[in-house]
């Protein structure tokens, strides 16, 4: 069963334009994210899914220069874009990591994949149906067959824009499971995603402190954020 991890990104971010390739400590945000994803022990293939728009050509070029697969598709129909990306790379099991989560802990990805594979009977396993991890640690694992079924069933363009949302909204049609953070990782009060300039400042400080650790863990991030009170930098940012 081939496990393919897709991250859907584009340059046209309304709150932080161009954030996908904005440089932090000498590397673009996408580069930091891909470094984290490459540390997963259970992912067989990484694919960056971006749009056909001319402004997203630099994303394709960056992927080419760094030997990462890139799929280009619909701008607004993200469900179509990611489904085609999985099918183009022969995926049986799909993993979604969001482009605003460059601090994603690879062990959380591996846990999600392990849970999905061990359960055997679920269409979807994720940690974002109920928020218990810090924002930016979202991971979803699902059957590509179930994703194809959601593509066929979903006719609402607003829902299709959010990729897997149709599956998440329909436990009557899909067997879904949410796993929760435990112990010190249960910190839904922390915002470790990068969606605004304030978030970028938090990320920059974490990277500069932990850059010598190849795959720094979520608990190391939390310890550093808490010790330096970094949550004050972005705690008042309005969230969607």
mmCIF file of C-alpha atoms in Angstrom:
data_model
loop_
_atom_site.group_PDB
_atom_site.id
_atom_site.type_symbol
_atom_site.label_atom_id
_atom_site.label_comp_id
_atom_site.label_asym_id
_atom_site.label_seq_id
_atom_site.Cartn_x
_atom_site.Cartn_y
_atom_site.Cartn_z
ATOM 1 C CA UNK A 1 0.000 0.000 0.000
ATOM 2 C CA UNK A 2 1.777 3.125 -1.232
ATOM 3 C CA UNK A 3 1.642 6.073 1.193
ATOM 4 C CA UNK A 4 1.835 9.459 -0.541
ATOM 5 C CA UNK A 5 1.998 12.709 1.397
ATOM 6 C CA UNK A 6 0.641 15.787 -0.379
ATOM 7 C CA UNK A 7 0.956 19.365 0.737
ATOM 8 C CA UNK A 8 -1.156 21.876 -1.170
ATOM 9 C CA UNK A 9 0.450 25.303 -1.401
ATOM 10 C CA UNK A 10 0.307 28.440 -3.531
ATOM 11 C CA UNK A 11 1.834 31.904 -3.547
ATOM 12 C CA UNK A 12 -1.439 33.811 -3.295
ATOM 13 C CA UNK A 13 -1.918 33.801 0.476
ATOM 14 C CA UNK A 14 -4.336 36.557 1.457
ATOM 15 C CA UNK A 15 -2.908 37.168 4.933
ATOM 16 C CA UNK A 16 0.785 36.669 4.152
ATOM 17 C CA UNK A 17 1.339 36.934 0.382
ATOM 18 C CA UNK A 18 4.142 34.785 -0.990
ATOM 19 C CA UNK A 19 4.622 32.997 2.318
ATOM 20 C CA UNK A 20 5.305 29.631 0.663
ATOM 21 C CA UNK A 21 8.722 30.793 -0.534
ATOM 22 C CA UNK A 22 9.455 33.501 2.040
ATOM 23 C CA UNK A 23 12.910 32.863 3.490
ATOM 24 C CA UNK A 24 13.472 32.118 7.154
ATOM 25 C CA UNK A 25 17.045 31.538 8.304
ATOM 26 C CA UNK A 26 18.211 31.159 4.708
ATOM 27 C CA UNK A 27 15.551 28.688 3.537
ATOM 28 C CA UNK A 28 12.041 29.167 2.150
ATOM 29 C CA UNK A 29 9.113 28.164 4.304
ATOM 30 C CA UNK A 30 8.355 25.318 1.897
ATOM 31 C CA UNK A 31 11.912 24.044 2.294
ATOM 32 C CA UNK A 32 11.556 23.897 6.075
ATOM 33 C CA UNK A 33 8.266 22.017 5.708
ATOM 34 C CA UNK A 34 9.716 19.513 3.236
ATOM 35 C CA UNK A 35 12.678 18.887 5.551
ATOM 36 C CA UNK A 36 10.236 17.926 8.281
ATOM 37 C CA UNK A 37 8.172 15.707 5.981
ATOM 38 C CA UNK A 38 11.259 13.886 4.748
ATOM 39 C CA UNK A 39 11.882 12.759 8.320
ATOM 40 C CA UNK A 40 8.704 10.673 8.328
ATOM 41 C CA UNK A 41 9.470 6.963 8.455
ATOM 42 C CA UNK A 42 6.132 5.872 6.978
ATOM 43 C CA UNK A 43 5.715 8.144 3.952
ATOM 44 C CA UNK A 44 6.804 6.634 0.637
ATOM 45 C CA UNK A 45 6.469 9.724 -1.582
ATOM 46 C CA UNK A 46 6.213 13.505 -1.128
ATOM 47 C CA UNK A 47 4.240 15.624 -3.576
ATOM 48 C CA UNK A 48 3.719 19.380 -3.598
ATOM 49 C CA UNK A 49 0.354 20.242 -5.158
ATOM 50 C CA UNK A 50 0.141 23.783 -6.465
ATOM 51 C CA UNK A 51 -1.943 25.575 -9.101
ATOM 52 C CA UNK A 52 -1.656 26.208 -12.819
ATOM 53 C CA UNK A 53 -1.402 29.963 -12.166
ATOM 54 C CA UNK A 54 1.763 31.666 -13.508
ATOM 55 C CA UNK A 55 2.593 33.048 -10.043
ATOM 56 C CA UNK A 56 2.963 29.483 -8.756
ATOM 57 C CA UNK A 57 5.619 28.570 -11.318
ATOM 58 C CA UNK A 58 8.409 29.372 -8.776
ATOM 59 C CA UNK A 59 6.984 26.662 -6.508
ATOM 60 C CA UNK A 60 7.307 24.120 -9.317
ATOM 61 C CA UNK A 61 10.831 25.358 -10.023
ATOM 62 C CA UNK A 62 11.837 25.069 -6.358
ATOM 63 C CA UNK A 63 10.536 21.494 -6.254
ATOM 64 C CA UNK A 64 12.450 20.633 -9.432
ATOM 65 C CA UNK A 65 15.671 22.051 -8.004
ATOM 66 C CA UNK A 66 15.220 20.016 -4.825
ATOM 67 C CA UNK A 67 14.094 16.734 -6.402
ATOM 68 C CA UNK A 68 10.571 16.879 -5.004
ATOM 69 C CA UNK A 69 7.553 15.873 -7.087
ATOM 70 C CA UNK A 70 5.213 18.724 -8.011
ATOM 71 C CA UNK A 71 1.687 18.471 -9.345
ATOM 72 C CA UNK A 72 -0.119 21.489 -10.779
ATOM 73 C CA UNK A 73 -3.893 21.680 -10.947
ATOM 74 C CA UNK A 74 -6.999 23.708 -10.197
ATOM 75 C CA UNK A 75 -6.646 26.948 -8.270
ATOM 76 C CA UNK A 76 -9.877 26.775 -6.269
ATOM 77 C CA UNK A 77 -10.966 23.147 -6.551
ATOM 78 C CA UNK A 78 -8.459 21.803 -4.058
ATOM 79 C CA UNK A 79 -10.332 18.504 -3.781
ATOM 80 C CA UNK A 80 -9.786 17.929 -7.502
ATOM 81 C CA UNK A 81 -6.170 19.063 -7.320
ATOM 82 C CA UNK A 82 -5.129 16.787 -4.484
ATOM 83 C CA UNK A 83 -7.111 13.799 -5.765
ATOM 84 C CA UNK A 84 -5.384 14.043 -9.133
ATOM 85 C CA UNK A 85 -2.013 14.410 -7.398
ATOM 86 C CA UNK A 86 -2.548 11.156 -5.486
ATOM 87 C CA UNK A 87 -3.747 9.302 -8.565
ATOM 88 C CA UNK A 88 -0.826 10.597 -10.643
ATOM 89 C CA UNK A 89 1.593 9.068 -8.136
ATOM 90 C CA UNK A 90 -0.167 5.740 -7.599
ATOM 91 C CA UNK A 91 -1.188 6.369 -3.995
ATOM 92 C CA UNK A 92 -3.268 3.868 -2.027
ATOM 93 C CA UNK A 93 -3.098 5.831 1.225
ATOM 94 C CA UNK A 94 -3.139 9.616 1.207
ATOM 95 C CA UNK A 95 -1.611 11.922 3.798
ATOM 96 C CA UNK A 96 -2.382 15.641 3.891
ATOM 97 C CA UNK A 97 -0.094 18.130 5.628
ATOM 98 C CA UNK A 98 -1.100 21.761 5.368
ATOM 99 C CA UNK A 99 1.328 24.303 3.944
ATOM 100 C CA UNK A 100 0.968 26.585 6.955
ATOM 101 C CA UNK A 101 2.422 23.903 9.256
ATOM 102 C CA UNK A 102 6.214 23.991 8.705
ATOM 103 C CA UNK A 103 6.827 22.911 12.313
ATOM 104 C CA UNK A 104 4.828 19.682 11.932
ATOM 105 C CA UNK A 105 6.353 16.918 14.038
ATOM 106 C CA UNK A 106 7.147 13.897 11.803
ATOM 107 C CA UNK A 107 6.364 11.529 14.679
ATOM 108 C CA UNK A 108 2.765 12.793 14.681
ATOM 109 C CA UNK A 109 2.548 12.019 10.961
ATOM 110 C CA UNK A 110 3.882 8.523 11.568
ATOM 111 C CA UNK A 111 1.472 7.987 14.456
ATOM 112 C CA UNK A 112 -1.478 8.953 12.253
ATOM 113 C CA UNK A 113 -0.369 6.573 9.487
ATOM 114 C CA UNK A 114 0.226 3.776 12.000
ATOM 115 C CA UNK A 115 -3.240 4.276 13.513
ATOM 116 C CA UNK A 116 -4.862 4.264 10.087
ATOM 117 C CA UNK A 117 -3.067 1.077 9.077
ATOM 118 C CA UNK A 118 -3.676 -0.692 12.373
ATOM 119 C CA UNK A 119 -7.388 0.110 12.483
ATOM 120 C CA UNK A 120 -7.926 -1.198 8.983
ATOM 121 C CA UNK A 121 -11.606 -0.278 8.928
ATOM 122 C CA UNK A 122 -11.502 3.530 8.759
ATOM 123 C CA UNK A 123 -11.658 5.749 5.689
ATOM 124 C CA UNK A 124 -10.110 8.728 7.493
ATOM 125 C CA UNK A 125 -7.882 9.189 10.551
ATOM 126 C CA UNK A 126 -6.846 12.671 11.652
ATOM 127 C CA UNK A 127 -6.217 14.949 14.609
ATOM 128 C CA UNK A 128 -8.125 18.026 13.443
ATOM 129 C CA UNK A 129 -11.761 17.026 13.948
ATOM 130 C CA UNK A 130 -11.291 18.053 17.586
ATOM 131 C CA UNK A 131 -8.489 20.518 18.334
ATOM 132 C CA UNK A 132 -6.152 19.212 21.035
ATOM 133 C CA UNK A 133 -2.720 19.693 19.421
ATOM 134 C CA UNK A 134 -1.235 23.165 18.827
ATOM 135 C CA UNK A 135 -2.379 24.734 15.556
ATOM 136 C CA UNK A 136 0.094 23.754 12.851
ATOM 137 C CA UNK A 137 0.231 20.069 13.850
ATOM 138 C CA UNK A 138 -2.696 18.934 11.705
ATOM 139 C CA UNK A 139 -2.384 15.643 9.843
ATOM 140 C CA UNK A 140 -4.951 13.606 7.932
ATOM 141 C CA UNK A 141 -4.612 10.060 6.599
ATOM 142 C CA UNK A 142 -7.214 8.435 4.385
ATOM 143 C CA UNK A 143 -8.010 5.952 1.676
ATOM 144 C CA UNK A 144 -7.476 7.457 -1.760
ATOM 145 C CA UNK A 145 -10.519 5.477 -2.821
ATOM 146 C CA UNK A 146 -12.602 7.317 -0.214
ATOM 147 C CA UNK A 147 -11.183 10.629 -1.425
ATOM 148 C CA UNK A 148 -12.208 9.757 -4.977
ATOM 149 C CA UNK A 149 -15.694 8.959 -3.702
ATOM 150 C CA UNK A 150 -15.898 12.340 -1.971
ATOM 151 C CA UNK A 151 -14.802 14.004 -5.219
ATOM 152 C CA UNK A 152 -17.709 12.325 -6.999
ATOM 153 C CA UNK A 153 -20.281 13.129 -4.305
ATOM 154 C CA UNK A 154 -19.372 16.725 -3.431
ATOM 155 C CA UNK A 155 -21.048 19.336 -5.632
ATOM 156 C CA UNK A 156 -20.503 22.410 -3.432
ATOM 157 C CA UNK A 157 -17.583 24.475 -4.773
ATOM 158 C CA UNK A 158 -17.055 26.159 -1.393
ATOM 159 C CA UNK A 159 -16.531 22.752 0.228
ATOM 160 C CA UNK A 160 -14.372 21.448 -2.609
ATOM 161 C CA UNK A 161 -12.054 24.403 -1.996
ATOM 162 C CA UNK A 162 -11.162 22.818 1.363
ATOM 163 C CA UNK A 163 -9.924 19.460 0.100
ATOM 164 C CA UNK A 164 -10.969 16.759 2.543
ATOM 165 C CA UNK A 165 -13.764 18.813 4.154
ATOM 166 C CA UNK A 166 -16.556 16.764 2.556
ATOM 167 C CA UNK A 167 -15.206 13.595 4.162
ATOM 168 C CA UNK A 168 -14.843 15.294 7.523
ATOM 169 C CA UNK A 169 -18.389 16.626 7.356
ATOM 170 C CA UNK A 170 -19.954 13.257 6.527
ATOM 171 C CA UNK A 171 -19.400 10.583 9.192
ATOM 172 C CA UNK A 172 -22.632 9.113 7.811
ATOM 173 C CA UNK A 173 -20.831 8.287 4.567
ATOM 174 C CA UNK A 174 -17.239 7.754 5.709
ATOM 175 C CA UNK A 175 -15.753 5.934 8.689
ATOM 176 C CA UNK A 176 -13.709 8.617 10.430
ATOM 177 C CA UNK A 177 -11.603 8.696 13.589
ATOM 178 C CA UNK A 178 -9.967 11.576 15.462
ATOM 179 C CA UNK A 179 -6.931 10.996 17.687
ATOM 180 C CA UNK A 180 -6.070 13.457 20.441
ATOM 181 C CA UNK A 181 -2.889 14.876 21.930
ATOM 182 C CA UNK A 182 -1.763 13.527 25.280
ATOM 183 C CA UNK A 183 0.222 14.952 28.170
ATOM 184 C CA UNK A 184 2.434 17.959 27.454
ATOM 185 C CA UNK A 185 1.458 17.905 23.764
ATOM 186 C CA UNK A 186 -2.143 18.800 24.596
ATOM 187 C CA UNK A 187 -1.772 22.506 23.935
ATOM 188 C CA UNK A 188 -4.612 23.819 21.758
ATOM 189 C CA UNK A 189 -3.825 27.282 23.145
ATOM 190 C CA UNK A 190 -0.621 27.510 21.073
ATOM 191 C CA UNK A 191 -0.505 28.735 17.460
ATOM 192 C CA UNK A 192 2.459 27.128 15.686
ATOM 193 C CA UNK A 193 1.071 27.545 12.169
ATOM 194 C CA UNK A 194 2.330 30.302 9.872
ATOM 195 C CA UNK A 195 -0.550 32.413 8.604
ATOM 196 C CA UNK A 196 0.508 35.969 9.509
ATOM 197 C CA UNK A 197 3.617 38.070 10.040
ATOM 198 C CA UNK A 198 3.332 37.462 13.786
ATOM 199 C CA UNK A 199 3.304 33.700 13.220
ATOM 200 C CA UNK A 200 6.348 34.045 10.973
ATOM 201 C CA UNK A 201 8.209 35.756 13.813
ATOM 202 C CA UNK A 202 7.445 32.848 16.153
ATOM 203 C CA UNK A 203 8.568 30.336 13.533
ATOM 204 C CA UNK A 204 11.776 32.255 12.850
ATOM 205 C CA UNK A 205 12.742 32.257 16.509
ATOM 206 C CA UNK A 206 12.058 28.537 16.879
ATOM 207 C CA UNK A 207 14.073 27.656 13.769
ATOM 208 C CA UNK A 208 17.063 29.763 14.775
ATOM 209 C CA UNK A 209 17.126 28.155 18.203
ATOM 210 C CA UNK A 210 16.569 24.547 17.119
ATOM 211 C CA UNK A 211 18.169 24.525 13.662
ATOM 212 C CA UNK A 212 20.946 22.151 14.717
ATOM 213 C CA UNK A 213 18.356 19.507 15.654
ATOM 214 C CA UNK A 214 17.465 17.715 12.415
ATOM 215 C CA UNK A 215 13.969 16.729 13.500
ATOM 216 C CA UNK A 216 13.151 18.723 16.595
ATOM 217 C CA UNK A 217 10.080 17.393 18.358
ATOM 218 C CA UNK A 218 6.857 19.117 19.333
ATOM 219 C CA UNK A 219 7.698 18.927 23.024
ATOM 220 C CA UNK A 220 11.026 20.709 22.327
ATOM 221 C CA UNK A 221 9.133 23.409 20.433
ATOM 222 C CA UNK A 222 6.615 23.800 23.253
ATOM 223 C CA UNK A 223 9.374 24.011 25.861
ATOM 224 C CA UNK A 224 11.168 26.739 23.897
ATOM 225 C CA UNK A 225 7.977 28.706 23.208
ATOM 226 C CA UNK A 226 6.950 28.541 26.863
ATOM 227 C CA UNK A 227 10.410 29.398 28.201
ATOM 228 C CA UNK A 228 10.593 32.489 25.993
ATOM 229 C CA UNK A 229 6.924 33.455 26.229
ATOM 230 C CA UNK A 230 6.673 33.445 22.439
ATOM 231 C CA UNK A 231 2.932 32.815 22.515
ATOM 232 C CA UNK A 232 2.538 36.497 23.372
ATOM 233 C CA UNK A 233 3.679 37.376 19.840
ATOM 234 C CA UNK A 234 0.669 35.868 18.079
ATOM 235 C CA UNK A 235 -1.955 34.972 20.667
ATOM 236 C CA UNK A 236 -4.166 37.946 19.767
ATOM 237 C CA UNK A 237 -4.144 37.373 16.007
ATOM 238 C CA UNK A 238 -7.748 36.862 14.767
ATOM 239 C CA UNK A 239 -8.127 33.304 13.453
ATOM 240 C CA UNK A 240 -10.501 32.067 10.799
#
